[in-house]
Amino acid sequence: MSLSRRAVIGSALALAACERPRPSAAAVSLAPLKALAPFPVGTAVQSAQLQDAALAGLIAENVSQLTPEWEMKMEYIVQDDGGFRFDAPDRIAAFAREHRLRLFGHTLVWYAQSPKAFAELDERRVAFPDAYRNYILAVVGRYRGQAVGWDVVNEAVAEDGEGWRDSLWSRKLGPFEHMRLAYHHAREADPDAALFLNDYNLEYLPKKRATFLKLAERLLAAGAPLSGLGTQTHVAADLEPGALKAAIADLASLGLPIHVSEMDVSLARAKGFRSRADLVADQGRVYAEAARAFMDLPAAQRFAFTFWGLRDAESWLKREKAWDAPLLFDDMGRAKPAAAAWADALR
Ligand code: 9MR
């Protein structure tokens, strides 16, 4: 931790101490996360991060499942000439095998990614529906027998929860049909992988959650092999108490396994002017509520609980605001009070 950051935390703690006792921002001592949880615990990771021995050790010690943070997406795999590359995701898959961790595939179809090779497909050579199927067969097929599951369709529901998103995929193959097809192609490529529908803000926006659940029901009614629901859980420390509990219970109402698939709790995204100590305390509360809500599910519905990184230093949110600290371990890999709060809530 840098001196200036220590000073900032120190002064926030000093201010807060005048009111009532606060949890310390110091590191806590904790057993490995995966030893504490009666369900798989995951993290997102980038292949380059595995070169960092300290981080690789922290990952191997604490989690039982890996999600590639971006290198299993079209943005990495699909090249401009339409060729595929798998070197980086293969490195993550190899690390998972070496350390006996599960591999979770992320993500096949995402409105936000429509590579040039697809957008400019020369249909005289290969029809769009064939290229779409080929892609899914190639990617899912490559990790068949290793990946325990896939985010097949990511972020299908519109931002405000009103209907579905428009994308290259929806325009070319149909707003519902492109999703139905994606599940069929993924199942064709791997008969055993759990196939997920994944989305975010499901705890903030009950309307978006309702649209998400209706979409899941419609996919099931159409015979799509949907096997689970992913709730990303990118939330802020000021999330209203009870919101996570309500969301997780509601999502479980279809009886499908639930994946808390990308959790982090941003300090910087919390509204208002609050001391860092207050934000840190609230962050612990939010992580604890998520753990408790997940534990309240029947064991068969607890697919996995994935954090979107372990150390603050690697968080995508820190790239957005350098002072954010959304994860369970600090920049040095020491467990934070949030980790203790999450772990305590499992008991
Ligand atoms: O954290 C990921 C970041 O490193 C990537 O640049 C970005 C684009 O691939 O995706 C981020 O992860 C997102 C995830 O794939 C889907 N849900 C939202 C995540 C944060 O933006």
Short mmCIF file of C-alpha atoms and ligand atoms in Angstrom, two decimals:
data_model
loop_
_atom_site.label_atom_id
_atom_site.label_comp_id
_atom_site.label_asym_id
_atom_site.label_seq_id
_atom_site.Cartn_x
_atom_site.Cartn_y
_atom_site.Cartn_z
CA MET A 1 0.00 0.00 0.00
CA SER A 2 1.42 3.41 -0.86
CA LEU A 3 2.10 5.94 1.86
CA SER A 4 -0.46 8.40 0.54
CA ARG A 5 -3.17 5.75 0.42
CA ARG A 6 -2.31 4.66 3.95
CA ALA A 7 -2.56 8.29 5.02
CA VAL A 8 -5.95 8.69 3.39
CA ILE A 9 -7.30 5.56 5.07
CA GLY A 10 -5.70 6.62 8.33
CA SER A 11 -7.38 10.02 8.29
CA ALA A 12 -10.74 8.54 7.35
CA LEU A 13 -10.45 6.13 10.25
CA ALA A 14 -9.43 8.89 12.61
CA LEU A 15 -12.47 10.95 11.63
CA ALA A 16 -14.79 8.01 11.95
CA ALA A 17 -13.38 7.07 15.36
CA CYS A 18 -15.01 10.20 16.81
CA GLU A 19 -18.45 8.73 16.07
CA ARG A 20 -18.49 4.99 16.81
CA PRO A 21 -16.15 2.03 16.42
CA ARG A 22 -15.47 1.01 12.81
CA PRO A 23 -14.02 -2.15 11.40
CA SER A 24 -10.40 -1.63 10.60
CA ALA A 25 -9.26 -1.42 7.01
CA ALA A 26 -6.30 -3.61 7.94
CA ALA A 27 -5.77 -7.10 6.65
CA VAL A 28 -7.51 -9.98 8.39
CA SER A 29 -6.41 -13.56 8.82
CA LEU A 30 -8.64 -16.01 7.05
CA ALA A 31 -8.70 -19.60 5.82
CA PRO A 32 -8.77 -20.03 2.01
CA LEU A 33 -12.16 -18.99 0.64
CA LYS A 34 -12.78 -22.36 -0.96
CA ALA A 35 -12.16 -24.15 2.34
CA LEU A 36 -14.83 -22.00 3.99
CA ALA A 37 -17.58 -22.34 1.39
CA PRO A 38 -19.75 -25.42 0.76
CA PHE A 39 -19.98 -24.48 -2.95
CA PRO A 40 -17.50 -23.71 -5.73
CA VAL A 41 -15.80 -20.32 -5.37
CA GLY A 42 -14.51 -18.64 -8.51
CA THR A 43 -12.55 -15.69 -9.78
CA ALA A 44 -12.11 -13.98 -13.12
CA VAL A 45 -8.59 -14.02 -14.45
CA GLN A 46 -6.52 -12.86 -17.42
CA SER A 47 -3.82 -15.13 -18.81
CA ALA A 48 -1.06 -12.55 -18.28
CA GLN A 49 -1.95 -12.33 -14.58
CA LEU A 50 -0.96 -15.98 -14.17
CA GLN A 51 2.66 -14.89 -14.73
CA ASP A 52 2.50 -13.09 -11.39
CA ALA A 53 3.54 -15.83 -8.97
CA ALA A 54 1.95 -14.17 -5.94
CA LEU A 55 -1.38 -13.76 -7.70
CA ALA A 56 -1.26 -17.26 -9.18
CA GLY A 57 -0.64 -18.61 -5.68
CA LEU A 58 -3.50 -16.58 -4.21
CA ILE A 59 -5.82 -17.89 -6.92
CA ALA A 60 -4.80 -21.53 -6.53
CA GLU A 61 -5.17 -21.28 -2.77
CA ASN A 62 -8.54 -19.56 -2.64
CA VAL A 63 -10.72 -20.59 -5.55
CA SER A 64 -11.99 -23.73 -7.19
CA GLN A 65 -13.18 -22.19 -10.47
CA LEU A 66 -11.79 -19.78 -13.09
CA THR A 67 -13.63 -17.53 -15.54
CA PRO A 68 -11.49 -15.92 -18.25
CA GLU A 69 -12.10 -12.18 -17.77
CA TRP A 70 -12.00 -11.39 -21.50
CA GLU A 71 -9.90 -13.85 -23.49
CA MET A 72 -12.72 -16.31 -24.18
CA LYS A 73 -14.81 -13.58 -25.79
CA MET A 74 -15.10 -12.87 -29.50
CA GLU A 75 -12.93 -9.77 -29.05
CA TYR A 76 -9.99 -12.07 -28.43
CA ILE A 77 -10.85 -15.25 -30.30
CA VAL A 78 -12.15 -13.88 -33.62
CA GLN A 79 -9.52 -12.20 -35.77
CA ASP A 80 -10.20 -9.76 -38.58
CA ASP A 81 -9.70 -12.40 -41.26
CA GLY A 82 -12.23 -14.67 -39.57
CA GLY A 83 -9.61 -16.97 -38.06
CA PHE A 84 -9.77 -18.01 -34.41
CA ARG A 85 -7.01 -17.85 -31.79
CA PHE A 86 -7.02 -19.76 -28.54
CA ASP A 87 -3.55 -19.32 -27.08
CA ALA A 88 -4.57 -17.10 -24.15
CA PRO A 89 -7.73 -19.01 -23.15
CA ASP A 90 -5.74 -22.24 -23.53
CA ARG A 91 -3.22 -20.91 -20.99
CA ILE A 92 -6.01 -20.27 -18.51
CA ALA A 93 -7.47 -23.72 -19.18
CA ALA A 94 -4.02 -25.28 -18.63
CA PHE A 95 -3.59 -23.44 -15.32
CA ALA A 96 -7.02 -24.69 -14.26
CA ARG A 97 -6.09 -28.29 -15.09
CA GLU A 98 -2.73 -28.01 -13.37
CA HIS A 99 -4.34 -26.73 -10.16
CA ARG A 100 -7.48 -28.86 -10.41
CA LEU A 101 -9.78 -25.86 -10.74
CA ARG A 102 -13.03 -25.85 -12.70
CA LEU A 103 -13.14 -23.77 -15.86
CA PHE A 104 -16.17 -21.60 -16.64
CA GLY A 105 -16.58 -20.30 -20.19
CA HIS A 106 -17.41 -16.61 -20.68
CA THR A 107 -19.00 -15.57 -23.01
CA LEU A 108 -20.33 -16.81 -26.36
CA VAL A 109 -22.92 -14.28 -27.52
CA TRP A 110 -22.76 -10.71 -26.22
CA TYR A 111 -24.52 -7.73 -27.81
CA ALA A 112 -21.44 -5.63 -27.05
CA GLN A 113 -19.18 -7.67 -29.32
CA SER A 114 -19.67 -8.05 -33.04
CA PRO A 115 -16.27 -8.64 -34.62
CA LYS A 116 -15.46 -7.21 -38.01
CA ALA A 117 -15.21 -10.71 -39.49
CA PHE A 118 -18.89 -11.28 -38.66
CA ALA A 119 -20.10 -7.77 -39.46
CA GLU A 120 -18.46 -7.89 -42.88
CA LEU A 121 -19.05 -11.55 -43.61
CA ASP A 122 -18.93 -12.32 -47.30
CA GLU A 123 -22.17 -14.29 -47.50
CA ARG A 124 -21.24 -15.77 -50.84
CA ARG A 125 -18.65 -17.84 -49.06
CA VAL A 126 -20.40 -18.72 -45.82
CA ALA A 127 -23.91 -17.95 -44.66
CA PHE A 128 -24.29 -15.98 -41.43
CA PRO A 129 -26.19 -18.74 -39.55
CA ASP A 130 -23.42 -21.21 -40.46
CA ALA A 131 -20.66 -18.85 -39.29
CA TYR A 132 -22.53 -18.33 -36.01
CA ARG A 133 -22.90 -22.08 -35.47
CA ASN A 134 -19.28 -22.73 -36.48
CA TYR A 135 -18.07 -20.22 -33.92
CA ILE A 136 -20.04 -21.73 -31.05
CA LEU A 137 -19.09 -25.29 -32.04
CA ALA A 138 -15.40 -24.37 -32.27
CA VAL A 139 -15.20 -22.53 -28.95
CA VAL A 140 -17.40 -24.78 -26.82
CA GLY A 141 -16.01 -27.88 -28.53
CA ARG A 142 -12.43 -26.89 -27.73
CA TYR A 143 -13.08 -26.93 -23.97
CA ARG A 144 -15.53 -29.83 -24.02
CA GLY A 145 -14.90 -32.11 -21.10
CA GLN A 146 -13.16 -29.32 -19.18
CA ALA A 147 -15.51 -26.33 -19.00
CA VAL A 148 -18.23 -27.05 -16.45
CA GLY A 149 -20.44 -24.34 -17.89
CA TRP A 150 -20.78 -21.39 -20.24
CA ASP A 151 -22.33 -17.97 -20.25
CA VAL A 152 -24.05 -18.62 -23.56
CA VAL A 153 -25.93 -15.35 -23.88
CA ASN A 154 -24.65 -12.39 -21.90
CA GLU A 155 -26.63 -9.23 -21.11
CA ALA A 156 -29.63 -9.90 -23.35
CA VAL A 157 -32.05 -7.64 -21.48
CA ALA A 158 -32.23 -3.93 -22.33
CA GLU A 159 -30.61 -1.51 -19.87
CA ASP A 160 -33.97 -0.29 -18.50
CA GLY A 161 -35.46 -3.78 -18.40
CA GLU A 162 -37.88 -3.04 -21.24
CA GLY A 163 -37.44 -5.88 -23.75
CA TRP A 164 -34.19 -7.19 -25.20
CA ARG A 165 -31.13 -5.58 -26.65
CA ASP A 166 -30.58 -4.97 -30.29
CA SER A 167 -27.34 -6.41 -31.71
CA LEU A 168 -25.74 -7.75 -34.85
CA TRP A 169 -26.93 -11.18 -33.72
CA SER A 170 -30.54 -10.13 -33.16
CA ARG A 171 -30.67 -8.31 -36.49
CA LYS A 172 -29.19 -11.15 -38.50
CA LEU A 173 -30.83 -14.11 -36.79
CA GLY A 174 -33.84 -12.71 -34.97
CA PRO A 175 -34.28 -11.16 -31.51
CA PHE A 176 -35.29 -14.46 -29.89
CA GLU A 177 -34.04 -16.95 -32.44
CA HIS A 178 -30.35 -15.99 -32.10
CA MET A 179 -30.55 -16.85 -28.40
CA ARG A 180 -32.47 -20.09 -28.90
CA LEU A 181 -29.94 -21.15 -31.53
CA ALA A 182 -26.96 -20.30 -29.32
CA TYR A 183 -28.14 -22.74 -26.63
CA HIS A 184 -28.74 -25.47 -29.20
CA HIS A 185 -25.33 -25.02 -30.79
CA ALA A 186 -23.61 -24.97 -27.38
CA ARG A 187 -25.40 -28.18 -26.40
CA GLU A 188 -24.44 -29.76 -29.71
CA ALA A 189 -20.80 -28.95 -28.93
CA ASP A 190 -20.85 -30.17 -25.33
CA PRO A 191 -23.53 -32.50 -24.00
CA ASP A 192 -22.54 -31.96 -20.37
CA ALA A 193 -21.72 -28.28 -19.82
CA ALA A 194 -24.21 -26.19 -17.84
CA LEU A 195 -25.53 -23.45 -20.14
CA PHE A 196 -26.23 -20.07 -18.52
CA LEU A 197 -28.07 -16.85 -19.25
CA ASN A 198 -26.13 -14.07 -17.51
CA ASP A 199 -27.01 -10.44 -16.78
CA TYR A 200 -26.34 -7.48 -14.49
CA ASN A 201 -28.26 -4.94 -12.39
CA LEU A 202 -30.75 -7.65 -11.53
CA GLU A 203 -30.65 -6.54 -7.87
CA TYR A 204 -31.03 -2.84 -8.72
CA LEU A 205 -33.87 -3.16 -11.22
CA PRO A 206 -36.72 -5.56 -10.37
CA LYS A 207 -38.22 -4.79 -13.78
CA LYS A 208 -35.06 -5.94 -15.54
CA ARG A 209 -35.08 -9.05 -13.37
CA ALA A 210 -38.67 -9.80 -14.36
CA THR A 211 -37.81 -9.47 -18.07
CA PHE A 212 -34.75 -11.68 -17.51
CA LEU A 213 -36.85 -14.38 -15.82
CA LYS A 214 -39.50 -14.20 -18.57
CA LEU A 215 -36.79 -14.64 -21.18
CA ALA A 216 -35.44 -17.69 -19.33
CA GLU A 217 -38.95 -19.17 -19.22
CA ARG A 218 -39.46 -18.49 -22.89
CA LEU A 219 -36.16 -20.16 -23.78
CA LEU A 220 -37.12 -23.21 -21.73
CA ALA A 221 -40.60 -23.30 -23.30
CA ALA A 222 -38.96 -23.21 -26.75
CA GLY A 223 -36.86 -26.25 -25.81
CA ALA A 224 -33.57 -24.38 -25.42
CA PRO A 225 -31.17 -26.31 -23.16
CA LEU A 226 -30.80 -23.50 -20.63
CA SER A 227 -29.43 -24.93 -17.39
CA GLY A 228 -28.77 -22.00 -15.11
CA LEU A 229 -29.03 -18.28 -14.37
CA GLY A 230 -26.08 -15.97 -13.81
CA THR A 231 -26.39 -12.77 -11.84
CA GLN A 232 -23.22 -10.72 -12.30
CA THR A 233 -23.60 -8.70 -9.09
CA HIS A 234 -21.46 -5.68 -9.95
CA VAL A 235 -22.82 -3.55 -7.12
CA ALA A 236 -21.83 -0.53 -5.06
CA ALA A 237 -21.32 -0.33 -1.30
CA ASP A 238 -24.51 1.73 -0.88
CA LEU A 239 -26.76 -0.96 -2.37
CA GLU A 240 -30.02 -0.95 -0.46
CA PRO A 241 -30.07 -3.65 2.26
CA GLY A 242 -32.29 -6.52 1.23
CA ALA A 243 -31.92 -5.94 -2.52
CA LEU A 244 -29.46 -8.80 -3.04
CA LYS A 245 -31.43 -11.20 -0.90
CA ALA A 246 -34.62 -10.42 -2.84
CA ALA A 247 -32.87 -10.76 -6.21
CA ILE A 248 -31.20 -14.09 -5.48
CA ALA A 249 -34.38 -15.60 -4.00
CA ASP A 250 -36.43 -14.36 -6.96
CA LEU A 251 -33.97 -15.68 -9.54
CA ALA A 252 -34.02 -19.07 -7.83
CA SER A 253 -37.80 -19.29 -8.20
CA LEU A 254 -37.47 -21.13 -11.53
CA GLY A 255 -35.59 -23.91 -9.76
CA LEU A 256 -32.45 -23.53 -11.93
CA PRO A 257 -28.92 -23.41 -10.48
CA ILE A 258 -27.74 -19.87 -9.74
CA HIS A 259 -24.27 -18.48 -10.47
CA VAL A 260 -23.23 -15.30 -8.69
CA SER A 261 -20.98 -14.79 -11.65
CA GLU A 262 -18.97 -11.55 -11.40
CA MET A 263 -19.31 -10.06 -7.93
CA ASP A 264 -17.53 -6.92 -6.83
CA VAL A 265 -18.63 -4.11 -4.54
CA SER A 266 -17.45 -0.71 -5.67
CA LEU A 267 -16.65 2.01 -3.15
CA ALA A 268 -16.26 4.68 -5.81
CA ARG A 269 -19.66 4.08 -7.35
CA ALA A 270 -21.50 4.61 -4.04
CA LYS A 271 -23.35 7.93 -4.03
CA GLY A 272 -22.91 10.79 -1.63
CA PHE A 273 -19.92 12.01 0.31
CA ARG A 274 -18.98 9.29 2.76
CA SER A 275 -15.86 8.43 4.68
CA ARG A 276 -13.80 5.54 3.43
CA ALA A 277 -14.39 3.74 6.73
CA ASP A 278 -18.16 3.95 6.20
CA LEU A 279 -17.82 2.65 2.66
CA VAL A 280 -15.62 -0.21 3.81
CA ALA A 281 -18.15 -1.17 6.50
CA ASP A 282 -20.97 -1.08 3.96
CA GLN A 283 -18.92 -3.13 1.52
CA GLY A 284 -18.65 -5.86 4.15
CA ARG A 285 -22.40 -5.70 4.73
CA VAL A 286 -23.10 -6.13 1.01
CA TYR A 287 -20.70 -9.07 0.64
CA ALA A 288 -22.23 -10.67 3.75
CA GLU A 289 -25.76 -10.29 2.39
CA ALA A 290 -24.74 -11.97 -0.86
CA ALA A 291 -23.14 -14.89 0.99
CA ARG A 292 -26.18 -15.32 3.23
CA ALA A 293 -28.62 -15.13 0.31
CA PHE A 294 -26.56 -17.71 -1.59
CA MET A 295 -26.44 -20.01 1.45
CA ASP A 296 -30.22 -19.73 1.74
CA LEU A 297 -30.56 -21.50 -1.64
CA PRO A 298 -31.01 -25.26 -1.71
CA ALA A 299 -27.53 -26.79 -2.14
CA ALA A 300 -28.42 -28.08 -5.62
CA GLN A 301 -29.08 -24.51 -6.79
CA ARG A 302 -25.69 -23.16 -5.67
CA PHE A 303 -23.76 -23.51 -8.92
CA ALA A 304 -20.85 -21.26 -7.92
CA PHE A 305 -19.98 -17.89 -6.40
CA THR A 306 -17.51 -15.98 -8.56
CA PHE A 307 -15.67 -12.76 -7.69
CA TRP A 308 -14.60 -10.53 -10.58
CA GLY A 309 -10.99 -10.77 -9.48
CA LEU A 310 -9.34 -11.39 -6.11
CA ARG A 311 -6.93 -8.48 -5.59
CA ASP A 312 -8.08 -4.89 -5.88
CA ALA A 313 -5.01 -4.18 -8.00
CA GLU A 314 -6.42 -6.18 -10.94
CA SER A 315 -10.02 -4.93 -10.77
CA TRP A 316 -11.58 -3.42 -13.89
CA LEU A 317 -13.19 -0.86 -11.53
CA LYS A 318 -9.80 0.35 -10.39
CA ARG A 319 -8.92 1.04 -13.99
CA GLU A 320 -12.00 3.31 -13.94
CA LYS A 321 -11.25 5.00 -10.57
CA ALA A 322 -7.84 4.36 -9.10
CA TRP A 323 -8.99 4.73 -5.47
CA ASP A 324 -11.67 2.06 -5.74
CA ALA A 325 -11.14 -1.17 -3.79
CA PRO A 326 -14.00 -3.49 -4.73
CA LEU A 327 -12.60 -6.97 -4.05
CA LEU A 328 -11.88 -9.25 -1.08
CA PHE A 329 -8.09 -8.89 -1.15
CA ASP A 330 -6.06 -5.68 -1.15
CA ASP A 331 -3.47 -4.76 -3.77
CA MET A 332 -0.91 -6.90 -1.94
CA GLY A 333 -3.21 -9.92 -1.76
CA ARG A 334 -4.06 -9.59 1.93
CA ALA A 335 -7.61 -10.53 2.95
CA LYS A 336 -9.70 -7.43 3.75
CA PRO A 337 -12.55 -7.00 6.25
CA ALA A 338 -14.93 -7.63 3.34
CA ALA A 339 -13.48 -11.13 3.01
CA ALA A 340 -14.08 -11.81 6.69
CA ALA A 341 -17.63 -10.46 6.40
CA TRP A 342 -18.34 -12.74 3.41
CA ALA A 343 -16.83 -15.75 5.18
CA ASP A 344 -18.61 -15.09 8.51
CA ALA A 345 -21.95 -14.92 6.73
CA LEU A 346 -21.51 -18.48 5.43
CA ARG A 347 -21.71 -19.87 8.94
O1 9MR B 1 -13.60 -6.96 -16.63
C1 9MR B 1 -13.68 -7.13 -18.04
C2 9MR B 1 -12.71 -6.20 -18.74
O2 9MR B 1 -11.39 -6.53 -18.38
C3 9MR B 1 -12.91 -6.29 -20.23
O3 9MR B 1 -12.10 -5.32 -20.87
C4 9MR B 1 -14.37 -6.04 -20.60
C5 9MR B 1 -14.60 -6.23 -22.09
O4 9MR B 1 -14.28 -7.53 -22.45
O5 9MR B 1 -15.21 -6.94 -19.89
C6 9MR B 1 -15.10 -6.85 -18.50
O6 9MR B 1 -15.94 -7.82 -17.90
C7 9MR B 1 -17.34 -7.63 -18.07
C8 9MR B 1 -17.95 -9.00 -18.26
O7 9MR B 1 -17.36 -9.68 -19.32
C9 9MR B 1 -19.45 -8.89 -18.48
N1 9MR B 1 -20.06 -8.15 -17.40
C10 9MR B 1 -19.47 -6.85 -17.08
C11 9MR B 1 -17.98 -7.01 -16.83
C12 9MR B 1 -17.36 -5.68 -16.44
O8 9MR B 1 -17.47 -4.75 -17.47
#
